[in-house]
Amino acid sequence: MKLLRAMREPLKYVQGKGALLKFEEEMGYMGKRWLFVCSNSGYKACHDQIEKSFSDADSYRRYEVFGGISSKGEIAKMQKIVEEDNIDAVVAVGGGSAVDTAKATAYYTGRHVVIIPTVAATDAPCTGLSVIYNDDGSFDKYLFYPTNPDAVMVDSQVIADAPVKFLVAGMGDALGTYFEGRASIRTESPSLEGTGITRAGMALAKLCYQTLRDYGSQAIAACENHVVTPALDAIIEANVYLSGVGADNVNCAAAHSFYNGLTALGGHSAPHGCCVAFGTLVQLTLEGATKEEFYDVQGFCREVGLPTTLAELGVMTDEQIRVIAENACVEGETIHNLAGDVTPDELYAAIVATNALGWKGEK
Ligand SMILES: [Zn+2]
């Protein structure tokens, strides 16, 4: 039987300057007892506004600041608090670690979950999966959930106040969405959630790319000056919603496999989204994109400060490129969603050629 097509997204998405002041008004239907799982900076950026949103005295709010990762131990600790304090809803306040810990905690305890991202750097807030680590920091597994988070709330001022590098990285992660989706639907590959790809998912991916092109550089200028403009709001929506929901409902392809291959080098520090941006250029090379399309996307990367050479990702040697190519092509990698099969040799060639075009300058 053919795969059933399906569409998934958060039940509610709220975004804007000062959104947190409406936290209770928007989310209060979930209950009276709240556990906020906060990163250190997330707590500082959001605590006061969230508190201001609560008018009634009879609700219970507990804030847990944690500096860790979404490890089994952290999740077990939060689960215990949910049960002991009889929590109705778990709220993530922070970046990827807080988001993944809160999602897993809510899932294991059957509670509502709200995501408040404090950076717009990845697809994590809107997707229906988490990355789980062992307590020693090593990768454990992807945990797939039956649904996406109940709600996502983004305060645009919080994103404007965060370092601009996160916004740029988020644009890199978002850049892959359309091209990876386009490759996946060509081969009728399943979505990230394992269902058939919908036209709706593809439309979001396309709008994501268009929004990046239309507003990317203006949004960066706003974020550098910590002000919220319509352009910044457009890019926040692209990075958090369009890219997250888009990727969930289409799939990844070579761009994300390039990132996964790069993590095999160990000790690298380039942000996820910056690797995905370069990986998108590599994918275009693999697909035999015309020079118009390749230079068009490469030019956009330059415009917003995303990498176009390997050196910008800290990759310096031929040996490293071989390791990336081998690891990006292992079984189960999304690079195999591309039409035809990609071998490590072919990927190696595409990485080398893409890097050379990065050094050549604009054509
Ligand atoms: Zn990503």
Coordinates of N, CA and C in Angstrom, one line a residue, residues 61-184:
R61 N 3.3 28.0 39.8 CA 4.3 28.0 38.8 C 5.7 27.6 39.4
R62 N 6.3 26.6 38.8 CA 7.6 26.2 39.3 C 8.6 26.3 38.1
Y63 N 9.7 27.0 38.4 CA 10.7 27.3 37.4 C 12.0 26.4 37.7
E64 N 12.4 25.5 36.8 CA 13.6 24.7 37.0 C 14.6 25.2 36.0
V65 N 15.7 25.7 36.5 CA 16.8 26.2 35.6 C 17.8 25.0 35.5
F66 N 18.1 24.6 34.3 CA 19.0 23.5 34.2 C 20.1 23.8 33.2
G67 N 21.3 23.4 33.4 CA 22.4 23.8 32.5 C 22.8 22.6 31.6
G68 N 22.0 21.6 31.7 CA 22.4 20.3 31.1 C 21.9 20.2 29.7
I69 N 21.9 18.9 29.2 CA 21.4 18.6 27.9 C 20.2 17.7 28.1
S70 N 19.5 17.4 27.0 CA 18.3 16.6 27.1 C 18.7 15.1 27.3
S71 N 19.2 14.8 28.5 CA 19.7 13.5 28.8 C 18.6 12.7 29.5
K72 N 18.8 11.4 29.6 CA 17.8 10.6 30.3 C 17.7 11.0 31.7
G73 N 18.8 11.3 32.4 CA 18.8 11.7 33.8 C 18.0 13.0 34.0
E74 N 18.2 14.0 33.1 CA 17.5 15.3 33.3 C 16.0 15.1 33.1
I75 N 15.7 14.2 32.1 CA 14.2 14.0 31.8 C 13.6 13.3 33.0
A76 N 14.3 12.3 33.5 CA 13.7 11.5 34.7 C 13.5 12.5 35.9
K77 N 14.4 13.4 36.0 CA 14.3 14.4 37.1 C 13.0 15.3 37.0
M78 N 12.8 15.7 35.7 CA 11.7 16.6 35.4 C 10.4 15.8 35.5
Q79 N 10.4 14.5 35.1 CA 9.2 13.6 35.2 C 8.8 13.5 36.7
K80 N 9.8 13.4 37.6 CA 9.5 13.2 39.0 C 8.8 14.5 39.5
I81 N 9.3 15.7 39.1 CA 8.7 16.9 39.5 C 7.2 17.0 39.0
V82 N 7.0 16.6 37.8 CA 5.6 16.7 37.2 C 4.7 15.8 38.1
E83 N 5.1 14.6 38.4 CA 4.2 13.7 39.2 C 4.1 14.3 40.6
E84 N 5.1 14.7 41.3 CA 5.1 15.1 42.7 C 4.3 16.4 42.8
D85 N 4.4 17.3 41.9 CA 3.8 18.6 42.0 C 2.4 18.7 41.2
N86 N 2.1 17.5 40.7 CA 0.8 17.4 40.0 C 0.6 18.5 38.9
I87 N 1.7 18.6 38.0 CA 1.8 19.6 37.0 C 0.8 19.3 35.9
D88 N 0.1 20.4 35.3 CA -0.8 20.2 34.2 C 0.0 20.4 32.8
A89 N 0.9 21.3 32.8 CA 1.6 21.6 31.5 C 3.1 21.9 31.7
V90 N 3.9 21.3 30.8 CA 5.4 21.5 30.9 C 5.7 22.6 29.8
V91 N 6.5 23.5 30.2 CA 6.9 24.6 29.3 C 8.4 24.7 29.1
A92 N 8.9 24.6 27.9 CA 10.3 24.8 27.6 C 10.6 26.3 27.4
V93 N 11.6 26.8 28.1 CA 12.0 28.1 27.9 C 13.5 28.1 27.6
G94 N 13.9 28.2 26.3 CA 15.3 28.2 26.0 C 15.6 27.7 24.6
G95 N 16.8 27.1 24.4 CA 17.2 26.5 23.1 C 16.9 25.1 23.1
G96 N 17.6 24.4 22.2 CA 17.3 23.0 21.9 C 17.3 22.0 23.1
S97 N 18.2 22.2 24.1 CA 18.2 21.3 25.2 C 16.9 21.4 26.0
A98 N 16.5 22.6 26.3 CA 15.3 22.8 27.1 C 14.1 22.3 26.3
V99 N 14.1 22.6 25.0 CA 12.9 22.2 24.2 C 12.8 20.6 24.2
D100 N 13.9 19.9 24.0 CA 13.9 18.5 23.9 C 13.6 17.9 25.3
T101 N 14.1 18.4 26.3 CA 13.8 17.9 27.7 C 12.3 18.1 28.0
A102 N 11.8 19.3 27.7 CA 10.3 19.5 28.1 C 9.4 18.6 27.2
K103 N 9.7 18.5 25.9 CA 8.9 17.6 25.1 C 8.9 16.2 25.6
A104 N 10.1 15.7 26.0 CA 10.1 14.3 26.4 C 9.4 14.1 27.8
T105 N 9.6 15.1 28.7 CA 8.9 15.0 30.0 C 7.4 15.0 29.8
A106 N 6.9 15.9 29.0 CA 5.5 15.9 28.8 C 4.9 14.7 28.1
Y107 N 5.7 14.1 27.2 CA 5.3 12.9 26.5 C 5.2 11.7 27.5
Y108 N 6.3 11.6 28.3 CA 6.3 10.4 29.3 C 5.3 10.5 30.4
T109 N 4.8 11.8 30.7 CA 3.9 11.9 31.8 C 2.5 12.2 31.3
G110 N 2.3 12.3 29.9 CA 1.0 12.6 29.4 C 0.4 14.0 29.7
R111 N 1.3 15.0 29.8 CA 0.9 16.3 30.0 C 1.0 17.2 28.8
H112 N 0.3 18.4 28.8 CA 0.5 19.4 27.7 C 1.9 19.9 27.7
V113 N 2.3 20.3 26.5 CA 3.7 21.0 26.4 C 3.6 22.2 25.5
V114 N 4.2 23.3 26.1 CA 4.3 24.6 25.4 C 5.8 24.8 25.2
I115 N 6.2 25.3 24.0 CA 7.6 25.6 23.7 C 7.7 27.1 23.5
I116 N 8.7 27.7 24.3 CA 9.0 29.1 24.2 C 10.5 29.2 23.8
P117 N 10.8 29.2 22.5 CA 12.2 29.3 22.0 C 12.7 30.7 22.3
T118 N 14.0 30.7 22.8 CA 14.6 32.0 23.1 C 15.6 32.4 22.1
V119 N 15.9 31.5 21.1 CA 16.7 31.7 19.9 C 16.0 31.1 18.8
A120 N 16.2 31.7 17.6 CA 15.5 31.2 16.4 C 16.6 30.4 15.5
A121 N 17.3 29.5 16.1 CA 18.5 28.9 15.5 C 18.2 27.5 14.8
T122 N 17.2 26.8 15.2 CA 16.9 25.5 14.6 C 15.4 25.2 14.4
D123 N 15.2 24.0 13.9 CA 13.8 23.6 13.6 C 13.1 23.0 14.9
A124 N 13.9 22.9 16.0 CA 13.4 22.1 17.1 C 12.0 22.5 17.7
P125 N 11.7 23.8 17.8 CA 10.4 24.1 18.6 C 9.2 23.4 18.0
C126 N 9.0 23.4 16.7 CA 7.7 23.0 16.1 C 7.7 21.5 15.7
T127 N 8.8 20.8 15.8 CA 8.8 19.4 15.3 C 8.3 18.5 16.3
G128 N 8.0 17.3 15.9 CA 7.4 16.2 16.7 C 8.4 15.2 17.1
L129 N 9.7 15.6 17.4 CA 10.7 14.7 17.8 C 11.7 15.4 18.7
S130 N 12.5 14.6 19.4 CA 13.6 15.1 20.3 C 14.8 14.3 20.0
V131 N 16.0 15.0 20.3 CA 17.2 14.3 20.3 C 17.5 14.0 21.8
I132 N 17.7 12.7 22.1 CA 18.0 12.3 23.5 C 19.4 11.8 23.6
Y133 N 20.1 12.3 24.7 CA 21.4 11.9 25.0 C 21.5 11.0 26.2
N134 N 22.6 10.3 26.2 CA 22.9 9.5 27.5 C 23.5 10.5 28.5
D135 N 23.6 10.1 29.7 CA 24.0 11.0 30.8 C 25.5 11.4 30.6
D136 N 26.3 10.6 29.8 CA 27.7 11.0 29.6 C 27.8 12.0 28.4
G137 N 26.6 12.4 27.8 CA 26.7 13.4 26.8 C 26.7 12.7 25.4
S138 N 26.8 11.4 25.3 CA 26.8 10.8 24.0 C 25.4 10.7 23.4
F139 N 25.3 10.6 22.1 CA 24.0 10.5 21.5 C 23.3 9.2 21.8
D140 N 22.0 9.3 22.2 CA 21.3 8.0 22.5 C 20.3 7.7 21.3
K141 N 19.3 8.6 21.1 CA 18.4 8.3 20.0 C 17.5 9.5 19.6
Y142 N 16.8 9.4 18.5 CA 15.8 10.3 18.2 C 14.5 9.7 18.8
L143 N 13.8 10.5 19.5 CA 12.5 10.1 20.1 C 11.4 10.8 19.3
F144 N 10.6 9.9 18.6 CA 9.5 10.4 17.8 C 8.2 10.4 18.6
Y145 N 7.5 11.5 18.5 CA 6.2 11.6 19.3 C 5.0 11.4 18.3
P146 N 3.9 11.0 18.9 CA 2.7 10.9 18.0 C 2.1 12.2 17.5
T147 N 2.4 13.3 18.2 CA 1.9 14.6 17.7 C 3.0 15.6 17.9
N148 N 2.8 16.8 17.4 CA 3.7 17.9 17.6 C 3.3 18.7 18.9
P149 N 4.2 19.6 19.4 CA 3.8 20.3 20.7 C 2.4 20.9 20.6
D150 N 1.8 21.0 21.8 CA 0.5 21.6 21.9 C 0.6 23.1 21.4
A151 N 1.6 23.8 21.8 CA 1.7 25.2 21.5 C 3.1 25.7 21.4
V152 N 3.4 26.7 20.6 CA 4.7 27.3 20.5 C 4.4 28.8 20.6
M153 N 5.2 29.5 21.5 CA 5.0 30.9 21.6 C 6.4 31.6 21.5
V154 N 6.5 32.5 20.6 CA 7.7 33.2 20.3 C 7.6 34.7 20.6
D155 N 8.3 35.2 21.5 CA 8.3 36.7 21.8 C 9.4 37.3 20.9
S156 N 9.0 38.0 19.9 CA 10.0 38.5 18.9 C 11.1 39.4 19.5
Q157 N 10.7 40.1 20.6 CA 11.8 40.9 21.3 C 12.9 40.1 21.9
V158 N 12.5 38.9 22.4 CA 13.4 38.0 23.0 C 14.4 37.5 21.9
I159 N 13.9 37.3 20.7 CA 14.8 36.8 19.6 C 15.7 38.0 19.2
A160 N 15.1 39.2 19.2 CA 15.9 40.4 18.8 C 17.0 40.7 19.8
D161 N 16.8 40.3 21.0 CA 17.8 40.6 22.0 C 18.9 39.5 22.1
A162 N 18.6 38.4 21.4 CA 19.6 37.3 21.4 C 20.7 37.6 20.4
P163 N 21.9 37.0 20.5 CA 23.0 37.3 19.5 C 22.5 36.9 18.1
V164 N 22.9 37.8 17.2 CA 22.5 37.6 15.8 C 22.9 36.3 15.1
K165 N 24.0 35.8 15.7 CA 24.6 34.5 15.1 C 23.5 33.4 15.1
F166 N 22.7 33.4 16.1 CA 21.6 32.4 16.2 C 20.6 32.5 15.1
L167 N 20.2 33.8 14.8 CA 19.3 34.0 13.7 C 19.9 33.6 12.4
V168 N 21.2 33.9 12.2 CA 21.8 33.5 10.9 C 21.9 32.0 10.8
A169 N 22.2 31.3 11.9 CA 22.3 29.9 11.9 C 20.9 29.3 11.5
G170 N 19.9 29.9 12.1 CA 18.5 29.4 11.9 C 18.1 29.6 10.4
M171 N 18.6 30.7 9.8 CA 18.3 30.9 8.4 C 19.0 29.8 7.6
G172 N 20.2 29.3 8.0 CA 20.9 28.2 7.3 C 20.1 26.9 7.4
D173 N 19.6 26.6 8.6 CA 18.7 25.4 8.8 C 17.5 25.5 7.9
A174 N 16.9 26.8 7.8 CA 15.7 27.0 7.1 C 16.0 26.9 5.6
L175 N 17.2 27.3 5.2 CA 17.6 27.3 3.7 C 17.5 25.9 3.1
G176 N 17.8 24.9 4.0 CA 17.8 23.5 3.5 C 16.4 23.0 3.2
T177 N 15.4 23.5 3.9 CA 14.0 22.9 4.0 C 13.4 22.8 2.6
Y178 N 13.4 23.8 1.8 CA 12.8 23.8 0.4 C 13.6 22.8 -0.5
F179 N 14.9 22.9 -0.5 CA 15.7 22.1 -1.4 C 15.6 20.6 -1.0
E180 N 15.6 20.3 0.3 CA 15.6 19.0 0.7 C 14.2 18.4 0.5
G181 N 13.2 19.2 0.7 CA 11.8 18.8 0.4 C 11.6 18.5 -1.1
R182 N 12.1 19.4 -1.9 CA 12.0 19.2 -3.3 C 12.6 17.9 -3.8
A183 N 13.8 17.6 -3.2 CA 14.5 16.3 -3.6 C 13.6 15.1 -3.1
S184 N 13.1 15.3 -1.9 CA 12.3 14.1 -1.3 C 11.0 13.8 -2.0

